[in-house]
CSV table of C-alpha atoms in Angstrom, one decimal:
chain,number,residue,atom,x,y,z
A,1,MET,CA,119.1,47.4,79.5
A,2,LYS,CA,117.8,49.2,76.3
A,3,LYS,CA,115.4,51.3,78.5
A,4,LEU,CA,118.2,52.2,80.9
A,5,LEU,CA,120.4,53.4,78.0
A,6,TYR,CA,117.6,55.4,76.6
A,7,LEU,CA,116.9,57.0,80.0
A,8,ILE,CA,120.6,57.8,80.4
A,9,PHE,CA,120.7,59.3,76.9
A,10,ALA,CA,117.6,61.4,77.5
A,11,LEU,CA,119.0,62.6,80.8
A,12,SER,CA,122.3,63.6,79.2
A,13,ILE,CA,120.5,65.6,76.6
A,14,ILE,CA,118.4,67.4,79.3
A,15,ALA,CA,121.6,68.0,81.3
A,16,CYS,CA,123.3,69.6,78.4
A,17,THR,CA,120.4,71.8,77.5
A,18,PRO,CA,120.3,75.3,79.0
A,19,GLN,CA,117.8,75.3,81.8
A,20,ASN,CA,115.9,78.6,82.0
A,21,LYS,CA,113.3,77.7,84.5
A,22,THR,CA,110.7,80.3,85.4
A,23,GLN,CA,107.8,80.2,87.8
A,24,ASP,CA,105.4,80.9,84.8
A,25,SER,CA,102.5,78.5,85.2
A,26,THR,CA,102.0,78.4,81.4
A,27,ASN,CA,105.4,76.7,81.0
A,28,ALA,CA,105.2,74.4,83.9
A,29,GLU,CA,101.8,72.9,84.6
A,30,ILE,CA,100.5,69.3,84.8
A,31,THR,CA,97.2,69.3,82.9
A,32,PRO,CA,94.9,66.2,82.8
A,33,GLN,CA,94.3,64.9,79.3
A,34,LYS,CA,91.9,62.4,77.8
A,35,ASN,CA,93.3,59.2,76.2
A,36,GLU,CA,92.2,57.6,73.0
A,37,GLU,CA,89.2,56.0,74.8
A,38,GLY,CA,88.0,59.4,76.0
A,39,GLU,CA,89.0,58.6,79.6
A,40,TRP,CA,91.1,61.0,81.7
A,41,ASP,CA,94.6,59.8,82.0
A,42,LEU,CA,97.7,60.7,83.9
A,43,GLN,CA,101.2,59.9,82.7
A,44,VAL,CA,104.0,59.8,85.3
A,45,ILE,CA,107.5,59.7,83.7
A,46,ASP,CA,109.4,58.6,86.8
A,47,THR,CA,110.3,54.9,86.3
A,48,GLN,CA,109.9,54.0,90.0
A,49,TYR,CA,106.3,55.2,90.0
A,50,ASP,CA,105.0,52.0,88.3
A,51,TYR,CA,106.9,49.9,90.9
A,52,PHE,CA,105.4,52.1,93.6
A,53,LEU,CA,101.8,51.5,92.3
A,54,ASN,CA,102.3,47.8,92.0
A,55,ALA,CA,104.3,47.0,95.1
A,56,ILE,CA,103.8,49.7,97.7
A,57,ALA,CA,100.6,51.7,97.1
A,58,LYS,CA,97.3,50.4,98.5
A,59,PRO,CA,95.2,48.9,95.7
A,60,MET,CA,92.6,51.0,93.9
A,61,ASN,CA,89.7,49.0,95.3
A,62,MET,CA,90.4,50.3,98.8
A,63,TYR,CA,89.2,53.8,97.9
A,64,SER,CA,86.0,55.3,96.7
A,65,GLU,CA,86.0,57.9,94.0
A,66,SER,CA,84.5,60.6,96.3
A,67,TYR,CA,87.1,60.0,98.9
A,68,LEU,CA,89.9,60.4,96.4
A,69,LYS,CA,88.3,63.5,94.8
A,70,ASN,CA,88.1,65.1,98.3
A,71,LYS,CA,91.7,64.2,99.1
A,72,ASN,CA,93.0,65.3,95.7
A,73,THR,CA,91.3,68.7,95.9
A,74,PHE,CA,93.0,69.3,99.2
A,75,LEU,CA,96.4,67.9,98.1
A,76,VAL,CA,96.4,69.7,94.7
A,77,ASN,CA,95.9,73.0,96.6
A,78,GLU,CA,98.7,72.2,99.0
A,79,TRP,CA,101.0,71.1,96.1
A,80,ASN,CA,100.3,74.3,94.1
A,81,SER,CA,100.9,76.5,97.1
A,82,TYR,CA,104.3,74.9,97.5
A,83,TYR,CA,105.0,75.4,93.8
A,84,TYR,CA,104.0,79.1,93.6
A,85,SER,CA,105.8,79.9,96.9
A,86,GLY,CA,109.0,78.2,95.6
A,87,ARG,CA,109.1,75.7,98.5
A,88,TYR,CA,110.6,72.2,97.7
A,89,ARG,CA,111.9,73.3,94.3
A,90,ASN,CA,114.0,70.2,94.1
A,91,VAL,CA,110.8,68.1,94.1
A,92,ILE,CA,107.9,70.2,92.9
A,93,GLU,CA,108.7,71.5,89.4
A,94,SER,CA,105.2,72.2,88.1
A,95,SER,CA,101.7,73.2,89.2
A,96,ILE,CA,98.7,70.9,88.7
A,97,ASP,CA,95.7,72.0,86.8
A,98,TYR,CA,92.9,70.2,88.6
A,99,ASP,CA,89.2,71.1,88.5
A,100,PRO,CA,87.3,69.5,91.4
A,101,GLN,CA,84.0,70.0,89.4
A,102,GLU,CA,85.2,67.7,86.6
A,103,ASN,CA,84.4,64.0,86.7
A,104,TYR,CA,87.8,62.5,86.0
A,105,GLY,CA,86.9,58.9,87.0
A,106,LEU,CA,88.2,56.6,89.7
A,107,LYS,CA,91.3,55.5,87.8
A,108,PHE,CA,92.6,59.1,87.3
A,109,GLU,CA,91.7,60.1,90.8
A,110,TYR,CA,93.6,57.1,92.1
A,111,LYS,CA,96.7,57.7,90.0
A,112,LEU,CA,96.8,61.4,91.0
A,113,TYR,CA,96.4,60.5,94.7
A,114,GLN,CA,99.2,58.0,94.4
A,115,VAL,CA,101.5,60.7,92.9
A,116,PHE,CA,101.3,62.5,96.2
A,117,ALA,CA,101.9,59.3,98.2
A,118,TYR,CA,104.8,58.5,95.8
A,119,VAL,CA,106.4,61.8,96.4
A,120,GLN,CA,106.1,61.3,100.1
A,121,TRP,CA,107.6,57.8,99.8
A,122,LYS,CA,110.4,58.6,97.5
A,123,TYR,CA,111.4,62.2,98.6
A,124,GLY,CA,110.1,62.3,102.1
A,125,LEU,CA,107.9,65.3,101.3
A,126,ARG,CA,105.2,65.3,104.0
A,127,MET,CA,101.9,66.7,102.9
A,128,SER,CA,99.3,67.4,105.5
A,129,GLY,CA,96.6,65.6,103.5
A,130,LEU,CA,98.5,62.3,103.6
A,131,SER,CA,99.3,59.9,106.5
A,132,GLY,CA,101.7,57.0,106.8
A,133,ALA,CA,98.7,54.7,106.4
A,134,ASP,CA,98.4,55.8,102.7
A,135,ILE,CA,101.4,53.6,102.0
A,136,ARG,CA,101.5,49.8,102.7
């Protein structure tokens, strides 16, 4: 209940703040960051994402890191093309800074891949790099 009240409070502050959104990539970009252990990490703020990972997404051990890296490279390009073209503005609010040459590790690659699957599951945004088999 406390988390719900905090979320409502945060959303009300955001709703009351003037929204001057621009398509400037320096203001709206998802950039991978290293955590305290020096591993790449991805934080997803949407509360249903954790539920999706635990209950709906296929487990991490069903994927190899190379498979996920290949898929993520393709999906990030598709995502960024949607962002820069202005398509799906109600869903895609930022670009993703992703370097396919960087070794992010299996956990990061999995979480990023599941972001795309989550957006398909929650918002119905069909990306050509995903299939219905990517969700249990």
